[in-house]
Short mmCIF file of C-alpha atoms and ligand atoms in Angstrom, two decimals:
data_model
loop_
_atom_site.label_atom_id
_atom_site.label_comp_id
_atom_site.label_asym_id
_atom_site.label_seq_id
_atom_site.Cartn_x
_atom_site.Cartn_y
_atom_site.Cartn_z
CA UNK D 912 46.02 96.25 154.30
CA UNK D 913 48.21 99.14 153.06
CA UNK D 914 48.70 102.20 155.24
CA UNK D 915 51.75 103.54 153.44
CA UNK D 916 50.87 107.15 152.68
CA UNK D 917 53.01 109.51 154.72
CA UNK D 918 54.23 112.21 152.37
CA UNK D 919 53.16 114.28 149.36
CA UNK D 920 55.47 112.11 147.25
CA UNK D 921 53.57 109.02 148.41
CA UNK D 922 50.31 110.64 147.25
CA UNK D 923 51.79 111.62 143.90
CA UNK D 924 53.06 108.07 143.36
CA UNK D 925 49.64 106.69 144.28
CA UNK D 926 48.02 109.01 141.73
CA UNK D 927 50.59 107.95 139.11
CA UNK D 928 49.52 104.36 139.70
CA UNK D 929 45.93 105.26 138.79
CA UNK D 930 47.29 105.76 135.24
CA UNK D 931 49.20 102.47 135.01
CA UNK D 932 50.47 101.32 132.58
CA UNK D 933 50.37 104.75 130.88
CA UNK D 934 52.22 106.24 133.88
CA UNK D 935 55.32 104.65 132.43
CA UNK D 936 55.53 107.61 130.08
CA UNK D 937 56.49 110.10 132.77
CA UNK D 938 57.99 108.03 135.58
CA UNK D 939 61.30 106.22 135.94
CA UNK D 940 59.69 103.14 134.42
CA UNK D 941 59.10 105.17 131.25
CA UNK D 942 62.39 104.37 129.60
CA UNK D 943 60.99 101.29 127.86
CA UNK D 944 57.96 103.06 126.38
CA UNK D 945 59.99 105.99 125.06
CA UNK D 946 62.83 103.74 123.88
CA UNK D 947 60.33 101.94 121.66
CA UNK D 948 59.02 105.30 120.49
CA UNK D 949 62.51 106.34 119.40
CA UNK D 950 63.48 102.98 117.79
CA UNK D 951 62.55 103.92 114.23
CA UNK D 952 64.19 107.28 113.61
CA UNK D 953 62.74 107.49 110.10
CA UNK D 954 59.15 107.86 111.33
CA UNK D 955 57.54 111.20 110.37
CA UNK D 956 57.39 112.49 113.95
CA UNK D 957 57.57 116.32 113.75
CA UNK D 958 60.13 116.73 116.54
CA UNK D 959 62.52 114.11 115.13
CA UNK D 960 63.96 116.81 112.86
CA UNK D 961 67.39 118.08 113.98
CA UNK D 962 66.19 121.69 114.22
CA UNK D 963 65.75 123.94 117.26
CA UNK D 964 62.41 125.53 118.15
CA UNK D 965 61.85 128.78 116.24
CA UNK D 966 60.83 130.43 119.52
CA UNK D 967 64.04 129.45 121.29
CA UNK D 968 66.13 130.72 118.38
CA UNK D 969 64.24 134.01 118.45
CA UNK D 970 64.78 134.50 122.22
CA UNK D 971 68.51 134.03 121.73
CA UNK D 972 68.75 136.06 118.51
CA UNK D 973 66.84 138.97 120.13
CA UNK D 974 69.12 138.90 123.16
CA UNK D 975 66.30 138.00 125.58
CA UNK D 976 68.32 134.95 126.58
CA UNK D 977 71.97 135.80 126.85
CA UNK D 978 73.66 132.58 127.91
CA UNK D 979 74.63 130.97 131.19
CA UNK D 980 73.50 127.65 132.58
CA UNK D 981 70.52 125.88 131.02
CA UNK D 982 68.50 122.82 131.99
CA UNK D 983 66.36 121.06 129.39
CA UNK D 984 63.56 118.83 130.70
CA UNK D 985 62.67 115.87 128.46
CA UNK D 986 65.31 116.75 125.87
CA UNK D 987 64.61 113.72 123.63
CA UNK D 988 67.18 113.53 120.80
CA UNK D 989 68.63 116.84 121.91
CA UNK D 990 67.79 119.31 119.15
CA UNK D 991 67.26 122.25 121.54
CA UNK D 992 70.02 121.33 123.99
CA UNK D 993 72.52 121.19 121.13
CA UNK D 994 71.37 124.56 119.81
CA UNK D 995 71.82 126.13 123.25
CA UNK D 996 75.31 124.65 123.55
CA UNK D 997 76.19 125.96 120.10
CA UNK D 998 75.11 129.42 121.32
CA UNK D 999 77.38 129.22 124.34
CA UNK D 1000 75.11 127.92 127.09
CA UNK D 1001 76.37 125.29 129.50
CA UNK D 1002 73.58 122.72 129.30
CA UNK D 1003 72.24 119.92 131.46
CA UNK D 1004 69.76 117.88 129.41
CA UNK D 1005 67.54 115.24 131.01
CA UNK D 1006 65.43 112.49 129.53
CA UNK D 1007 63.93 109.22 130.70
CA UNK D 1008 64.92 107.36 127.55
CA UNK D 1009 68.42 105.93 127.00
CA UNK D 1010 67.55 105.57 123.28
CA UNK D 1011 66.75 109.27 123.02
CA UNK D 1012 70.01 110.16 124.75
CA UNK D 1013 72.03 107.80 122.50
CA UNK D 1014 70.55 109.66 119.54
CA UNK D 1015 71.30 113.03 121.15
CA UNK D 1016 74.91 112.05 121.86
CA UNK D 1017 75.31 110.90 118.24
CA UNK D 1018 74.01 114.26 117.07
CA UNK D 1019 76.44 116.01 119.41
CA UNK D 1020 79.35 114.04 117.95
CA UNK D 1021 78.21 114.73 114.37
CA UNK D 1022 77.88 118.46 114.95
CA UNK D 1023 80.90 118.74 117.21
CA UNK D 1024 78.70 120.35 119.87
CA UNK D 1025 80.31 120.67 123.27
CA UNK D 1026 78.88 121.82 126.56
CA UNK D 1027 75.94 119.44 127.01
CA UNK D 1028 75.80 117.01 129.92
CA UNK D 1029 73.11 114.39 129.30
CA UNK D 1030 71.36 112.81 132.28
CA UNK D 1031 69.17 109.74 132.04
CA UNK D 1032 66.29 109.64 134.50
CA UNK D 1033 63.12 111.20 135.77
CA UNK D 1034 63.73 114.95 135.83
CA UNK D 1035 61.53 115.30 138.89
CA UNK D 1036 63.40 112.66 140.86
CA UNK D 1037 67.00 113.58 140.09
CA UNK D 1038 68.85 114.79 143.11
CA UNK D 1039 70.31 118.23 143.69
CA UNK D 1040 73.78 116.82 143.05
CA UNK D 1041 72.73 115.46 139.63
CA UNK D 1042 71.03 118.70 138.58
CA UNK D 1043 73.19 121.39 140.02
CA UNK D 1044 71.18 124.60 139.83
CA UNK D 1045 70.67 127.43 139.83
CA UNK D 1046 69.94 127.61 136.10
CA UNK D 1047 69.57 130.79 134.08
CA UNK D 1048 67.19 128.94 131.77
CA UNK D 1049 64.90 125.96 132.25
CA UNK D 1050 63.60 124.78 128.89
CA UNK D 1051 60.85 122.31 128.05
CA UNK D 1052 59.66 121.47 124.57
CA UNK D 1053 56.87 118.93 124.70
CA UNK D 1054 57.40 117.27 128.09
CA UNK D 1055 54.99 119.26 130.29
CA UNK D 1056 51.86 118.33 128.31
CA UNK D 1057 52.60 114.61 128.81
CA UNK D 1058 52.34 114.97 132.59
CA UNK D 1059 49.12 114.28 134.52
CA UNK D 1060 47.65 117.20 136.48
CA UNK D 1061 49.08 116.14 139.87
CA UNK D 1062 52.63 116.12 138.47
CA UNK D 1063 52.41 119.91 138.02
CA UNK D 1064 53.19 119.94 141.73
CA UNK D 1065 56.52 118.19 141.04
CA UNK D 1066 57.12 120.45 138.06
CA UNK D 1067 56.61 123.70 139.99
CA UNK D 1068 58.70 122.34 142.87
CA UNK D 1069 61.55 121.64 140.43
CA UNK D 1070 61.35 125.20 139.06
CA UNK D 1071 61.33 126.53 142.60
CA UNK D 1072 64.44 124.50 143.39
CA UNK D 1073 66.57 125.11 140.31
CA UNK D 1074 65.55 128.32 138.52
CA UNK D 1075 67.81 131.24 139.39
CA UNK D 1076 66.25 134.54 140.46
CA UNK D 1077 66.23 136.57 137.24
CA UNK D 1078 66.36 133.32 135.25
CA UNK D 1079 63.93 132.31 132.51
CA UNK D 1080 61.60 129.38 132.05
CA UNK D 1081 60.41 128.58 128.53
CA UNK D 1082 58.10 125.89 127.25
CA UNK D 1083 56.19 124.69 124.25
CA UNK D 1084 53.01 122.69 124.80
CA UNK D 1085 49.76 121.65 123.13
CA UNK D 1086 47.35 124.51 122.45
CA UNK D 1087 43.72 123.77 123.35
CA UNK D 1088 41.56 123.52 120.27
CA UNK D 1089 44.51 122.62 118.07
CA UNK D 1090 46.07 119.56 119.73
CA UNK D 1091 45.71 117.52 122.88
CA UNK D 1092 42.94 116.48 125.22
CA UNK D 1093 40.60 119.15 126.63
CA UNK D 1094 39.10 117.26 129.58
CA UNK D 1095 38.97 119.02 132.93
CA UNK D 1096 41.75 117.97 135.30
CA UNK D 1097 39.44 115.90 137.51
CA UNK D 1098 38.19 113.81 134.58
CA UNK D 1099 41.62 112.22 134.03
CA UNK D 1100 41.28 110.48 137.41
CA UNK D 1101 38.20 108.57 136.25
CA UNK D 1102 40.02 106.13 133.99
CA UNK D 1103 40.25 108.14 130.77
CA UNK D 1104 44.04 108.09 130.55
CA UNK D 1105 45.84 111.18 129.28
CA UNK D 1106 44.60 110.69 125.71
CA UNK D 1107 47.93 111.55 124.10
CA UNK D 1108 48.64 114.65 126.15
CA UNK D 1109 46.88 117.56 127.79
CA UNK D 1110 45.80 120.67 125.91
CA UNK D 1111 46.33 124.03 127.61
CA UNK D 1112 44.73 127.43 127.08
CA UNK D 1113 46.90 130.51 127.40
CA UNK D 1114 44.95 131.48 130.51
CA UNK D 1115 45.60 128.07 132.07
CA UNK D 1116 49.33 128.47 131.48
CA UNK D 1117 49.26 131.97 132.98
CA UNK D 1118 47.50 130.56 136.03
CA UNK D 1119 49.86 127.62 136.51
CA UNK D 1120 52.97 129.77 136.14
CA UNK D 1121 51.43 132.78 137.91
CA UNK D 1122 54.42 133.34 140.15
CA UNK D 1123 56.63 133.95 137.14
CA UNK D 1124 56.48 137.09 135.01
CA UNK D 1125 55.23 136.53 131.49
CA UNK D 1126 57.69 137.76 128.89
CA UNK D 1127 55.96 136.30 125.85
CA UNK D 1128 53.19 133.78 125.26
CA UNK D 1129 52.14 133.11 121.68
CA UNK D 1130 51.41 130.35 119.20
CA UNK D 1131 54.46 128.86 117.62
CA UNK D 1132 54.98 129.80 113.99
CA UNK D 1133 54.75 126.84 111.64
CA UNK D 1134 57.97 126.34 109.70
CA UNK D 1135 58.29 124.98 106.19
CA UNK D 1136 60.60 122.12 105.27
CA UNK D 1137 63.28 124.50 104.02
CA UNK D 1138 63.45 126.35 107.34
CA UNK D 1139 66.37 125.59 109.64
CA UNK D 1140 64.00 125.88 112.61
CA UNK D 1141 61.22 123.72 114.01
CA UNK D 1142 57.75 125.20 114.36
CA UNK D 1143 54.20 123.83 114.59
CA UNK D 1144 51.18 126.09 115.05
CA UNK D 1145 49.37 123.59 117.31
CA UNK D 1146 51.79 124.55 120.11
CA UNK D 1147 51.99 127.42 122.57
CA UNK D 1148 55.39 128.81 123.12
CA UNK D 1149 55.89 130.69 126.36
CA UNK D 1150 58.71 132.56 128.02
CA UNK D 1151 58.55 133.54 131.69
CA UNK D 1152 61.01 135.16 134.08
CA UNK D 1153 61.55 134.54 137.75
CA UNK D 1154 61.62 137.91 139.49
CA UNK D 1155 62.13 136.94 143.09
CA UNK D 1156 62.67 133.90 145.22
CA UNK D 1157 59.13 132.55 144.85
CA UNK D 1158 57.93 130.30 142.02
CA UNK D 1159 55.17 128.02 143.24
C1 SAM C 747 57.39 114.72 123.10
S1 SAM C 747 58.99 114.23 123.58
C2 SAM C 747 59.90 115.73 123.25
C3 SAM C 747 61.38 115.54 123.06
C4 SAM C 747 62.22 116.81 122.84
N1 SAM C 747 61.98 117.81 123.86
C5 SAM C 747 61.97 117.43 121.48
O1 SAM C 747 61.11 118.31 121.39
O2 SAM C 747 62.63 117.03 120.53
C6 SAM C 747 58.89 114.22 125.34
C7 SAM C 747 60.13 113.68 126.03
O3 SAM C 747 59.97 113.86 127.44
C8 SAM C 747 60.62 112.77 128.08
N2 SAM C 747 60.06 112.69 129.45
C9 SAM C 747 58.77 112.45 129.82
N3 SAM C 747 58.67 112.46 131.16
C10 SAM C 747 59.91 112.72 131.64
C11 SAM C 747 60.45 112.83 132.96
N4 SAM C 747 59.67 112.68 134.04
N5 SAM C 747 61.76 113.10 133.09
C12 SAM C 747 62.56 113.24 132.00
N6 SAM C 747 62.11 113.11 130.73
C13 SAM C 747 60.80 112.86 130.55
C14 SAM C 747 60.34 111.57 127.20
O4 SAM C 747 61.28 110.54 127.40
C15 SAM C 747 60.42 112.21 125.80
O5 SAM C 747 61.70 112.05 125.22
#
């Protein structure tokens, strides 16, 4: 007879287990699943291209983001982390998958990029000494929509902990109606699995990140093959600013 629940973390872990084995995709155990995903680098996966998000480039080019310390959550093979480093940011980039980080480090060597520290692990479980905030930018391209609803609690807690007052949070995620699963939050706890990732409406994103100020929330602009940027119109791209000491 188990009577082990004492903390919010215990409840979150219990809810993760409802999704087993799929939970491996967002917990510490996820390295194996994502390593397999990254094994064949020649697969036509949109975000395998070595190009930064068009939205991120535009924030930097327009001077909305002006440098400082950045944290990328779920950096994968590092295309956005490397761009930020190239533009003078000091970057911490986190991913569950050693294979993704091997690829990212190779790209860093090839491009001569400096200024990125790669961390392997669960972004929501790394300690304060591993992720030394405060960060002027927390960036997420495609990690948030792979999390189950209850892990938004961990996500907002991480922002609360590491995002500097006056700092920015930016994300890209599946746009409802274009990509991703549109079930209500509660439905995912009835055995459906995450169905490839959760779709979000713009209003849902505004609600979840309500304690941040919206700077820009729009659909990403699809980029052609000849573009030096990544862009898919099935994604939202959002930029928010932390005004005070309160995030969640
Ligand atoms: C869809 S991929 C996006 C990769 C990268 N951001 C890009 O756009 O090129 C999502 C990534 O999030 C990572 N991920 C998922 N859950 C994570 C967690 N809890 N902590 C750190 N990384 C995580 C996965 O390993 C995967 O590489």
